[in-house]
Short mmCIF file of C-alpha atoms in Angstrom, two decimals:
data_model
loop_
_atom_site.label_atom_id
_atom_site.label_comp_id
_atom_site.label_asym_id
_atom_site.label_seq_id
_atom_site.Cartn_x
_atom_site.Cartn_y
_atom_site.Cartn_z
CA MET K 1134 -8.50 -23.40 0.90
CA LYS K 1135 -6.91 -26.22 -1.14
CA TYR K 1136 -3.83 -24.84 -3.77
CA ALA K 1137 -1.68 -26.26 -6.63
CA ILE K 1138 2.18 -25.71 -5.79
CA LEU K 1139 3.14 -25.23 -9.42
CA VAL K 1140 7.54 -26.06 -9.87
CA TYR K 1141 8.91 -24.07 -12.76
CA GLU K 1142 12.68 -25.27 -12.96
CA THR K 1143 15.69 -24.13 -15.02
CA PRO K 1144 17.56 -26.21 -17.98
CA GLU K 1145 20.16 -26.91 -14.43
CA GLU K 1146 17.73 -28.35 -12.82
CA PHE K 1147 16.77 -30.46 -15.61
CA ALA K 1148 20.47 -32.47 -16.25
CA GLU K 1149 20.61 -32.54 -13.00
CA ARG K 1150 17.84 -35.39 -12.18
CA ASP K 1151 19.82 -37.94 -14.28
CA ASP K 1152 23.22 -36.03 -14.18
CA ASP K 1153 25.50 -38.94 -11.66
CA ALA K 1154 27.01 -36.62 -9.94
CA ALA K 1155 24.30 -34.34 -8.84
CA ARG K 1156 21.52 -37.10 -9.10
CA ALA K 1157 20.88 -38.48 -5.84
CA THR K 1158 20.99 -34.31 -4.31
CA TYR K 1159 18.31 -33.30 -6.85
CA TRP K 1160 16.27 -35.95 -5.96
CA GLY K 1161 16.77 -36.63 -2.15
CA ALA K 1162 15.74 -32.62 -1.93
CA TYR K 1163 12.57 -33.37 -3.23
CA THR K 1164 11.89 -36.70 -1.51
CA ALA K 1165 13.04 -34.61 1.55
CA TYR K 1166 10.16 -32.16 0.54
CA GLY K 1167 7.68 -34.61 -0.47
CA GLN K 1168 8.15 -36.03 4.11
CA ALA K 1169 7.80 -32.54 4.54
CA LEU K 1170 4.19 -31.95 3.61
CA GLY K 1171 2.92 -34.60 4.71
CA GLN K 1172 4.08 -34.35 8.38
CA GLY K 1173 2.35 -31.31 7.89
CA GLY K 1174 -0.51 -32.28 7.18
CA VAL K 1175 -1.27 -30.51 4.12
CA ALA K 1176 -0.20 -32.96 1.28
CA ALA K 1177 -3.12 -33.31 -0.84
CA GLY K 1178 -0.85 -35.28 -3.81
CA GLY K 1179 1.73 -33.73 -7.09
CA ALA K 1180 3.27 -35.36 -9.63
CA GLY K 1181 6.30 -34.93 -11.36
CA LEU K 1182 6.74 -34.71 -15.24
CA LEU K 1183 9.08 -35.65 -17.52
CA PRO K 1184 11.35 -32.48 -19.15
CA PRO K 1185 10.10 -29.95 -21.65
CA GLN K 1186 12.40 -31.81 -24.85
CA THR K 1187 9.38 -34.54 -24.41
CA ALA K 1188 6.39 -32.62 -24.51
CA THR K 1189 3.72 -32.42 -27.03
CA THR K 1190 1.44 -29.09 -27.80
CA VAL K 1191 -1.50 -29.84 -29.18
CA ARG K 1192 -4.11 -27.40 -30.75
CA VAL K 1193 -7.24 -27.36 -32.93
CA ARG K 1194 -7.63 -23.91 -34.84
CA GLY K 1195 -10.53 -23.41 -37.94
CA GLY K 1196 -11.15 -27.58 -37.05
CA SER K 1197 -7.83 -29.30 -37.83
CA ARG K 1198 -5.49 -30.32 -35.03
CA GLN K 1199 -1.99 -28.91 -35.67
CA VAL K 1200 0.64 -31.07 -33.61
CA LEU K 1201 4.21 -29.70 -32.32
CA ASP K 1202 7.37 -30.67 -30.89
CA GLY K 1203 7.67 -29.48 -27.36
CA PRO K 1204 6.12 -26.95 -24.81
CA TYR K 1205 3.56 -23.87 -25.12
CA ALA K 1206 5.77 -21.63 -24.47
CA ASP K 1207 9.12 -21.52 -25.25
CA THR K 1208 10.54 -19.87 -21.67
CA LYS K 1209 14.13 -20.42 -19.98
CA GLU K 1210 11.89 -21.51 -16.43
CA GLN K 1211 9.69 -24.70 -17.52
CA LEU K 1212 7.33 -26.48 -15.53
CA GLY K 1213 8.31 -30.28 -13.48
CA GLY K 1214 5.69 -30.53 -11.44
CA PHE K 1215 3.33 -29.67 -9.05
CA PHE K 1216 2.29 -30.61 -5.09
CA LEU K 1217 -1.17 -30.31 -4.30
CA ILE K 1218 -1.55 -28.84 -0.56
CA GLU K 1219 -4.14 -27.79 1.79
CA ALA K 1220 -3.83 -25.07 2.97
CA ALA K 1221 -5.54 -21.78 5.57
CA ASP K 1222 -4.44 -18.68 3.50
CA LEU K 1223 -2.17 -17.51 0.94
CA ASP K 1224 1.34 -16.66 3.64
CA ALA K 1225 0.80 -20.63 4.45
CA ALA K 1226 0.87 -21.22 0.55
CA ILE K 1227 3.70 -18.95 -0.01
CA ALA K 1228 5.09 -20.38 3.52
CA TRP K 1229 5.13 -24.54 1.84
CA ALA K 1230 6.00 -22.92 -1.17
CA GLU K 1231 9.19 -21.62 -0.10
CA LYS K 1232 10.81 -24.29 1.11
CA CYS K 1233 10.40 -26.24 -2.52
CA PRO K 1234 13.90 -27.51 -3.30
CA SER K 1235 13.34 -25.27 -6.64
CA VAL K 1236 13.09 -21.83 -5.82
CA THR K 1237 16.36 -20.98 -5.33
CA ARG K 1238 16.63 -21.41 -8.95
CA GLY K 1239 13.58 -21.53 -10.55
CA SER K 1240 9.92 -20.04 -9.56
CA VAL K 1241 7.81 -21.21 -7.68
CA GLU K 1242 4.41 -20.70 -8.78
CA ILE K 1243 0.74 -20.99 -6.20
CA ARG K 1244 -2.72 -21.02 -7.70
CA PRO K 1245 -5.59 -21.57 -5.50
CA VAL K 1246 -7.27 -24.72 -7.08
CA MET K 1247 -11.37 -24.30 -8.13
CA THR K 1248 -13.60 -25.65 -6.09
CA MET K 1249 -16.65 -28.46 -8.04
CA MET J 429 -24.35 14.95 9.84
CA HIS J 430 -26.78 12.30 9.69
CA PRO J 431 -26.03 9.70 12.22
CA ALA J 432 -25.97 6.55 9.98
CA GLU J 433 -23.14 8.66 7.78
CA ARG J 434 -21.37 9.54 11.26
CA VAL J 435 -21.49 5.56 12.01
CA ALA J 436 -20.71 5.33 8.51
CA ARG J 437 -17.67 6.93 8.87
CA GLU J 438 -16.49 5.76 12.21
CA SER J 439 -17.94 2.01 11.78
CA TYR J 440 -16.41 1.23 7.28
CA GLY J 441 -13.24 0.03 7.46
CA LYS J 442 -14.27 -2.11 11.03
CA LEU J 443 -17.74 -3.89 9.61
CA VAL J 444 -15.69 -5.21 6.33
CA ALA J 445 -13.09 -6.32 8.24
CA TRP J 446 -14.85 -8.01 10.19
CA LEU J 447 -17.28 -8.76 7.79
CA ALA J 448 -15.34 -10.67 4.90
CA ALA J 449 -11.78 -11.76 7.44
CA SER J 450 -13.93 -15.37 6.81
CA SER J 451 -15.04 -15.57 3.74
CA ARG J 452 -11.95 -12.83 1.87
CA ASP J 453 -14.69 -11.22 -0.10
CA VAL J 454 -14.19 -7.89 0.52
CA ALA J 455 -16.17 -7.15 -2.77
CA ALA J 456 -19.32 -8.99 -1.23
CA ALA J 457 -18.69 -7.65 2.02
CA GLU J 458 -19.16 -3.90 0.50
CA ASP J 459 -22.27 -4.41 -1.24
CA ALA J 460 -23.78 -6.11 1.54
CA LEU J 461 -23.02 -3.22 3.67
CA ALA J 462 -24.19 -0.64 1.43
CA ASP J 463 -27.37 -2.87 1.89
CA ALA J 464 -27.71 -2.22 5.49
CA PHE J 465 -26.27 1.37 5.07
CA ALA J 466 -29.33 1.81 2.83
CA ALA J 467 -32.06 0.07 5.63
CA ALA J 468 -30.33 1.97 7.62
CA LEU J 469 -31.61 5.72 6.18
CA GLY J 470 -34.78 4.81 5.67
CA THR J 471 -35.48 3.61 9.68
CA TRP J 472 -33.54 4.93 11.31
CA PRO J 473 -35.35 8.63 11.02
CA THR J 474 -38.93 7.00 12.14
CA ARG J 475 -37.26 4.74 14.28
CA GLY J 476 -35.19 5.89 15.79
CA VAL J 477 -30.86 4.96 16.37
CA PRO J 478 -30.51 2.04 17.70
CA ASP J 479 -28.29 1.46 21.04
CA ASN J 480 -26.11 -0.34 19.37
CA PRO J 481 -25.83 1.08 15.91
CA GLU J 482 -23.51 -1.08 14.73
CA GLY J 483 -24.19 -4.21 16.09
CA TRP J 484 -27.48 -2.80 14.33
CA LEU J 485 -25.43 -2.35 10.11
CA TYR J 486 -23.21 -5.56 11.07
CA ALA J 487 -26.08 -8.01 11.70
CA ALA J 488 -28.34 -5.99 9.24
CA ALA J 489 -25.20 -6.86 6.68
CA LYS J 490 -24.51 -10.23 7.66
CA ARG J 491 -28.02 -11.16 6.59
CA ARG J 492 -27.65 -10.29 3.46
CA LEU J 493 -24.53 -12.26 3.23
CA ILE J 494 -26.15 -14.90 4.39
CA ASP J 495 -28.84 -14.79 1.78
CA ALA J 496 -26.63 -13.87 -1.03
CA ALA J 497 -23.86 -17.46 -0.01
CA ARG J 498 -27.60 -18.96 0.14
CA HIS J 499 -28.17 -18.49 -3.81
CA ARG J 500 -24.92 -19.66 -4.37
CA ALA J 501 -24.90 -23.13 -1.92
CA VAL J 502 -26.41 -24.23 -4.98
CA VAL J 503 -23.12 -24.58 -6.35
CA ARG J 504 -20.42 -23.79 -4.14
CA ASP J 505 -20.45 -26.25 -0.83
CA ALA J 506 -21.70 -22.54 1.20
CA GLU J 507 -23.98 -24.05 3.89
CA PRO J 508 -22.30 -25.32 6.63
CA ARG J 509 -20.16 -22.06 6.71
CA VAL J 510 -23.27 -20.00 6.26
CA ALA J 511 -24.62 -22.22 9.71
CA ALA J 512 -21.44 -20.73 11.17
CA ALA J 513 -21.90 -17.17 10.49
CA ALA J 514 -25.97 -17.25 11.12
CA GLU J 515 -24.68 -18.49 15.06
CA GLU J 516 -21.99 -16.28 15.02
CA ILE J 517 -24.66 -13.13 14.33
CA ASP J 518 -27.52 -14.32 16.72
CA GLU J 519 -24.13 -14.75 19.72
CA ALA J 520 -23.10 -11.16 19.31
CA MET J 521 -26.77 -9.08 18.99
CA ARG J 522 -27.57 -11.51 21.97
CA GLU J 523 -24.04 -10.57 24.11
CA ASN J 524 -24.75 -6.32 22.41
CA ALA J 525 -21.35 -7.00 21.89
CA ASP J 526 -18.57 -4.53 20.29
CA ILE J 527 -17.62 -5.60 17.00
CA PRO J 528 -13.77 -6.81 17.37
CA ASP J 529 -11.00 -4.11 15.51
CA ARG J 530 -9.80 -6.47 12.88
CA ARG J 531 -8.49 -3.16 10.30
CA LEU J 532 -5.54 -4.16 11.00
CA GLY J 533 -5.83 -6.93 9.36
CA LEU J 534 -7.62 -5.61 5.97
CA LEU J 535 -5.07 -3.14 5.89
CA PHE J 536 -1.89 -5.92 5.52
CA ALA J 537 -4.73 -7.83 3.46
CA CYS J 538 -4.46 -5.10 0.80
CA ALA J 539 -0.94 -4.52 1.00
CA HIS J 540 -0.16 -7.91 0.77
CA PRO J 541 2.93 -8.43 -1.96
CA ALA J 542 0.53 -11.03 -3.37
CA ILE J 543 -1.43 -7.35 -4.46
CA ASP J 544 -0.51 -5.82 -6.94
CA PRO J 545 2.02 -2.52 -5.34
CA GLY J 546 -0.26 0.06 -8.05
CA VAL J 547 -3.54 -0.99 -6.54
CA ARG J 548 -2.65 -1.12 -2.37
CA THR J 549 -3.07 2.32 -1.49
CA ALA J 550 -6.20 2.66 -3.62
CA LEU J 551 -7.26 -0.70 -2.29
CA MET J 552 -6.49 0.43 1.35
CA LEU J 553 -8.49 3.87 1.01
CA GLN J 554 -11.70 2.31 -0.65
CA THR J 555 -11.85 -1.08 2.17
CA VAL J 556 -9.75 0.60 5.13
CA LEU J 557 -11.23 3.99 4.99
CA GLY J 558 -14.79 3.96 2.65
CA PHE J 559 -13.68 6.27 -0.05
CA ASN J 560 -15.02 5.27 -3.26
CA ALA J 561 -14.04 4.85 -6.68
CA ASP J 562 -14.74 8.11 -8.41
CA ARG J 563 -12.97 10.84 -5.09
CA ILE J 564 -9.88 7.69 -5.23
CA ALA J 565 -9.88 8.16 -8.65
CA ALA J 566 -9.93 11.40 -9.35
CA ALA J 567 -6.84 11.76 -6.38
CA PHE J 568 -4.93 9.21 -8.49
CA MET J 569 -5.49 11.14 -11.97
CA VAL J 570 -6.62 7.95 -12.82
CA GLU J 571 -9.99 7.22 -15.24
CA PRO J 572 -12.20 6.36 -12.81
CA GLN J 573 -13.85 2.99 -14.90
CA ALA J 574 -10.07 2.11 -14.80
CA MET J 575 -9.81 2.54 -10.86
CA GLY J 576 -12.95 0.39 -10.78
CA GLN J 577 -11.22 -2.62 -12.69
CA ARG J 578 -8.20 -1.98 -10.48
CA LEU J 579 -10.37 -2.52 -7.49
CA VAL J 580 -12.82 -5.28 -8.46
CA ARG J 581 -9.53 -7.32 -10.01
CA ALA J 582 -7.66 -6.92 -6.38
CA LYS J 583 -10.93 -7.61 -4.17
CA ARG J 584 -11.14 -11.13 -6.27
CA LYS J 585 -7.54 -11.55 -6.16
CA ILE J 586 -7.85 -11.90 -1.81
CA ARG J 587 -10.50 -14.08 -2.31
CA ASP J 588 -9.53 -16.01 -4.85
CA ALA J 589 -6.29 -16.33 -3.84
CA GLY J 590 -6.97 -16.87 0.16
CA VAL J 591 -5.05 -14.57 1.05
CA GLY J 592 -5.33 -14.12 4.34
CA PHE J 593 -6.62 -10.76 7.29
CA GLU J 594 -4.22 -12.31 9.94
CA ILE J 595 -1.52 -9.66 11.42
CA PRO J 596 1.51 -11.10 9.88
CA ALA J 597 3.45 -12.94 12.96
CA SER J 598 6.52 -12.23 14.33
CA GLU J 599 9.17 -13.50 11.84
CA ASP J 600 7.28 -12.48 8.64
CA TRP J 601 6.04 -8.56 10.35
CA PRO J 602 9.82 -7.36 8.98
CA THR J 603 8.70 -7.52 5.85
CA ARG J 604 5.46 -7.06 5.37
CA ILE J 605 5.45 -4.29 7.95
CA GLY J 606 7.11 -2.15 4.53
CA PRO J 607 4.19 -2.00 2.10
CA VAL J 608 1.86 -1.08 5.30
CA LEU J 609 3.85 1.68 4.95
CA ASP J 610 4.50 2.32 2.21
CA ALA J 611 0.47 2.44 1.81
CA ILE J 612 -0.26 5.00 4.24
CA TYR J 613 2.53 7.62 3.41
CA ALA J 614 1.15 6.99 -0.28
CA ALA J 615 -2.50 8.05 1.18
CA TYR J 616 -0.64 11.03 2.88
CA ALA J 617 1.12 12.87 -0.35
CA GLU J 618 -2.09 12.35 -1.75
CA GLY J 619 -3.66 14.43 0.90
CA TRP J 620 -0.87 16.11 1.06
CA ARG J 621 -0.33 18.15 -2.11
CA ASP J 622 -4.16 20.03 -1.93
CA ALA J 623 -2.87 22.02 0.76
CA ASP J 624 -6.01 24.78 0.28
CA GLY J 625 -7.94 22.25 0.58
CA SER J 626 -9.85 23.27 -2.92
CA GLU J 627 -10.70 19.87 -2.81
CA GLY J 628 -11.78 18.66 0.75
CA ALA J 629 -11.59 14.30 0.03
CA HIS J 630 -7.71 15.20 -0.93
CA ARG J 631 -7.18 16.37 2.42
CA GLU J 632 -9.00 13.63 4.44
CA PHE J 633 -6.91 11.38 2.53
CA ALA J 634 -3.83 12.99 5.34
CA GLU J 635 -6.11 12.62 7.92
CA GLU J 636 -7.38 9.05 7.12
CA ALA J 637 -3.73 8.56 6.61
CA ILE J 638 -2.35 10.16 10.21
CA TRP J 639 -5.66 8.17 11.97
CA LEU J 640 -4.17 4.92 10.17
CA GLY J 641 -0.85 5.58 11.32
CA ARG J 642 -2.24 5.82 14.73
CA VAL J 643 -4.44 2.55 14.38
CA LEU J 644 -0.89 0.74 13.47
CA VAL J 645 1.09 2.50 16.13
CA ARG J 646 -1.28 1.28 18.95
CA ALA J 647 -1.28 -2.19 17.52
CA ALA J 648 2.31 -2.02 17.20
CA PRO J 649 4.19 -0.22 19.74
CA GLN J 650 7.24 -2.19 19.36
CA ASP J 651 8.07 -0.82 15.08
CA ALA J 652 9.96 1.95 14.58
CA GLU J 653 9.46 2.28 11.36
CA ALA J 654 5.63 2.53 12.26
CA MET J 655 6.51 5.12 14.94
CA GLY J 656 9.08 7.31 12.20
CA LEU J 657 5.92 7.23 9.47
CA LEU J 658 3.62 8.71 11.98
CA ALA J 659 6.19 11.30 13.41
CA LEU J 660 6.55 12.26 9.36
CA MET J 661 3.39 12.23 9.01
CA LEU J 662 2.01 15.21 11.62
CA HIS J 663 5.49 16.91 10.95
CA LEU J 664 4.49 17.55 7.25
CA GLU J 665 0.21 18.22 9.00
CA ALA J 666 1.56 20.39 10.98
CA ARG J 667 2.49 23.11 8.99
CA LYS J 668 -0.16 22.78 7.03
CA ALA J 669 -1.71 25.90 7.93
CA ALA J 670 1.52 27.89 7.07
CA ARG J 671 1.63 26.76 3.48
CA ARG J 672 -0.67 29.27 1.72
CA ASP J 673 -0.62 32.56 3.02
CA ALA J 674 -4.04 34.44 3.59
CA SER J 675 -4.01 35.83 -0.18
CA GLY J 676 -4.29 32.25 -0.54
CA ALA J 677 -0.49 32.17 -2.15
CA TYR J 678 1.82 29.14 -1.69
CA VAL J 679 4.99 29.53 1.17
CA PRO J 680 7.66 27.86 0.32
CA LEU J 681 8.90 25.63 3.57
CA LYS J 682 11.66 28.05 4.24
CA LYS J 683 9.52 30.73 4.13
CA GLN J 684 7.19 29.53 6.54
CA ASP J 685 5.74 31.42 8.97
CA VAL J 686 6.73 29.55 11.51
CA SER J 687 4.18 30.88 14.69
CA ARG J 688 1.61 29.65 11.98
CA TRP J 689 3.00 25.53 13.14
CA ASN J 690 1.07 23.57 15.08
CA GLU J 691 3.15 23.15 18.42
CA ALA J 692 0.75 20.28 19.32
CA LEU J 693 1.56 17.99 16.54
CA ILE J 694 5.08 18.93 16.13
CA GLN J 695 5.88 17.39 19.57
CA GLU J 696 3.60 14.55 19.55
CA ALA J 697 6.48 13.77 16.35
CA GLU J 698 9.62 14.31 18.71
CA THR J 699 8.00 12.66 20.96
CA LEU J 700 7.33 9.68 18.85
CA LEU J 701 10.89 10.41 17.36
CA PHE J 702 12.44 9.31 19.95
CA ARG J 703 10.78 6.96 21.09
CA ALA J 704 11.55 5.04 17.81
CA ALA J 705 15.52 5.95 18.16
CA GLY J 706 15.46 4.28 21.16
CA LEU J 707 14.08 1.21 19.99
CA ARG J 708 17.58 1.01 17.27
CA SER J 709 16.15 0.00 14.27
CA ILE J 710 16.66 3.22 11.86
CA GLY J 711 14.48 3.11 8.44
CA ARG J 712 13.71 5.74 5.90
CA PHE J 713 10.82 6.62 7.45
CA GLN J 714 12.66 7.87 10.63
CA LEU J 715 15.32 9.45 8.66
CA GLU J 716 12.80 11.15 7.09
CA ALA J 717 10.83 12.56 10.04
CA ALA J 718 14.54 13.29 11.67
CA ILE J 719 14.73 15.51 8.65
CA GLN J 720 11.42 16.98 9.11
CA SER J 721 12.37 17.15 12.69
CA ALA J 722 15.79 19.37 11.96
CA HIS J 723 12.74 22.06 10.14
CA ALA J 724 10.94 22.41 12.57
CA ALA J 725 13.93 22.85 14.78
CA ARG J 726 13.68 26.39 13.08
CA ARG J 727 10.90 27.46 15.09
CA ARG J 728 13.44 27.62 18.17
CA SER J 729 16.82 28.75 16.85
CA GLY J 730 15.70 30.57 13.81
CA VAL J 731 18.13 29.25 12.07
CA THR J 732 18.32 25.62 9.67
CA ASP J 733 20.53 23.44 10.05
CA TRP J 734 21.69 22.55 6.33
CA LYS J 735 24.42 20.57 6.88
CA ALA J 736 23.04 18.42 9.40
CA ILE J 737 19.78 17.90 6.73
CA VAL J 738 22.61 17.09 4.16
CA GLY J 739 23.73 14.64 6.22
CA LEU J 740 20.77 12.83 6.51
CA TYR J 741 19.91 12.74 3.34
CA ASP J 742 23.26 10.73 2.62
CA ALA J 743 22.17 8.60 5.35
CA LEU J 744 18.28 8.07 3.66
CA ALA J 745 20.10 7.62 -0.05
CA THR J 746 22.66 4.66 1.31
CA MET J 747 18.85 3.34 2.38
CA THR J 748 17.05 3.49 0.24
CA ALA J 749 18.95 4.63 -3.69
CA SER J 750 16.25 6.98 -4.43
CA PRO J 751 16.78 9.47 -7.23
CA VAL J 752 13.98 11.47 -5.52
CA VAL J 753 16.51 11.25 -2.20
CA LEU J 754 18.78 12.75 -3.76
CA LEU J 755 17.21 15.97 -5.54
CA ASN J 756 16.04 16.36 -2.33
CA ARG J 757 19.44 16.37 -0.79
CA ALA J 758 20.96 18.43 -4.02
CA ALA J 759 18.30 21.30 -2.70
CA ALA J 760 19.81 21.33 1.06
CA VAL J 761 23.46 21.73 -0.82
CA ALA J 762 22.50 24.24 -2.32
CA GLU J 763 21.41 26.00 0.68
CA THR J 764 24.98 25.59 2.05
CA GLY J 765 25.84 27.99 -0.13
CA ASP J 766 27.40 25.53 -2.89
CA ALA J 767 24.74 26.34 -5.69
CA ALA J 768 27.59 25.39 -8.34
CA ALA J 769 27.28 21.30 -6.56
CA ALA J 770 23.99 21.34 -6.45
CA LEU J 771 23.57 21.95 -9.99
CA GLU J 772 25.94 19.00 -10.85
CA ALA J 773 24.00 16.62 -8.71
CA CYS J 774 20.58 17.61 -10.52
CA ASP J 775 22.54 17.48 -13.83
CA ALA J 776 23.06 14.11 -12.89
CA LEU J 777 19.44 12.98 -12.07
CA SER J 778 18.55 14.43 -15.03
CA GLY J 779 17.66 10.75 -16.90
CA ALA J 780 15.37 9.49 -13.72
CA LEU J 781 14.18 12.68 -13.35
CA GLY J 782 14.08 14.81 -16.84
CA ASP J 783 9.65 14.95 -16.39
CA TYR J 784 9.26 15.69 -12.89
CA GLN J 785 8.55 19.08 -11.30
CA PRO J 786 10.37 19.95 -8.67
CA TRP J 787 13.24 18.69 -10.61
CA TRP J 788 12.84 21.18 -13.42
CA ALA J 789 11.73 23.40 -10.38
CA LEU J 790 14.99 23.21 -8.17
CA ARG J 791 17.46 23.10 -11.77
CA ALA J 792 15.75 26.39 -12.17
CA HIS J 793 15.89 27.50 -8.51
CA LEU J 794 19.62 27.29 -8.90
CA LEU J 795 20.84 28.45 -12.25
CA ASP J 796 19.34 32.05 -11.58
CA VAL J 797 21.07 31.50 -8.22
CA LEU J 798 24.12 31.17 -10.52
CA GLY J 799 22.84 33.96 -12.44
CA ARG J 800 22.11 31.91 -16.18
CA GLY J 801 19.19 33.69 -16.37
CA SER J 802 17.93 32.69 -19.34
CA GLU J 803 18.28 29.43 -18.77
CA ALA J 804 16.82 29.69 -15.43
CA ARG J 805 13.55 30.68 -17.00
CA ALA J 806 12.90 28.06 -20.06
CA ALA J 807 13.70 26.08 -16.51
CA TYR J 808 11.04 27.31 -14.57
CA ALA J 809 8.63 27.00 -17.77
CA GLU J 810 9.13 23.42 -17.56
CA ALA J 811 8.90 23.26 -14.02
CA ILE J 812 5.37 24.93 -14.86
CA ALA J 813 4.03 22.94 -17.21
CA ARG J 814 4.13 19.60 -14.98
CA GLU J 815 2.75 21.01 -12.56
CA HIS J 816 -1.09 20.67 -11.56
CA ASP J 817 -2.07 23.16 -8.39
CA PRO J 818 -2.80 26.97 -9.38
CA ALA J 819 -1.00 28.48 -6.36
CA VAL J 820 2.24 26.36 -7.08
CA MET J 821 2.17 27.68 -10.29
CA LYS J 822 1.91 31.27 -9.45
CA PHE J 823 4.63 30.92 -7.07
CA LEU J 824 7.02 29.33 -9.76
CA ALA J 825 6.18 31.79 -12.41
CA GLU J 826 6.40 34.99 -9.87
CA LYS J 827 10.35 33.26 -8.86
CA ALA J 828 11.20 32.88 -13.12
CA ALA J 829 9.50 36.24 -13.51
CA GLY J 830 11.68 37.46 -10.09
CA GLY J 831 14.80 36.46 -10.80
CA ALA J 832 17.19 35.18 -7.79
CA ALA J 833 17.54 38.56 -6.51
CA THR J 834 14.03 39.45 -5.27
CA VAL J 835 12.78 36.18 -4.76
CA GLU J 836 15.33 34.67 -2.38
#
């Protein structure tokens, strides 16, 4: 089955991306994770996302377009990126999600990908 | 009992587990199996029961599943899986082999951490043991429709999220076994509440929970807590007959006639507990079983060692931090002669257990012992208002009317 591993990061993690002292550790962890997924033969795609300050939310209500600054939900942890993996079952997906760098600080959500 | 019914009872969970293992679609497996049972009821009485009724039902259900999958194959790329499944049944029928038992895997799927904890026991009762949603809803005092919806949601989660039917690897075993034990014990507790057997379905839950406990101990002989759980259930079950007197009245544990306890079940429980202790991995269920073992010792010694029981509750309280454990500890403290300390401990739990029948019943008893009669009667009334079992209600009413001197 194909699963999306959605990475919800804390504001501190987003800040580390551009912090001179923390940048190398932050990106190093994701690079290593991406390599591990590749070596494990499960990597099937994914992308990192710019921080929630860059988000724009669009809705159409009653035929008129509403464009708002910011992410759709104002929560402390925000979507920072996702990985797509190919795994035998949910337990295998959990085992990979548990290795994701954000897992000890933010939250990692697993969603099965729709089959069309 | 009709042969199809007998096979249904013995094979239901086994067939569901096997039929759903590759697709993880429990609901589809149950539907296909229901059709197969209907077909069996139609043909077996006239043509006779097949030599391998389980294999017959499996083949019939598998065909239904394949038909259903073919319908879906238009939108989903199911054709290769359908072909593989067809091959599998042909092979099974050729070899006339026994259906491998994957019920334990199904049990682990039902109690998977990704499944809502509130529905795990019900899901297990339905998919592994074949109880229908209405009976489960009645036992859990939930509207049948609400129970049905929760079960449907949980089965969809298993299918769509890809919850595996695998038995966890040894490194995952310790975290995965806990919810399975909890779900089995919850099924037992549902059955145990109904000691007079006025509702058969409840009693069956207790028997089936013990049966699942045995399956688990056989499958995982290295797991001390699985043994602890089975020992606990057997100790409680051993007292089934003694929980009601000849007139059907409720008899509390300390008044039970020990000659009515089932010695064989007690012996089996004691052996299990001894084996579990040898594994040196203490846990909640072993401690609970040890407490029941201490009660069972009364059949030999004639007395109950309440100090030892308080000590076991202390250990259990450290492990679980459960208010119910603290309440039981308070009851044991009262039996050592210190009703004032017991009442103090009981009152400290009012926030957590203020709506719990046993909390009111213990509080009433302690007030009574301490000579605070009018407060005791008020507390008994509160306890009765929170009880559903008529025999227990009658028992509490008699205690309220009689006072400490006559009852204790």
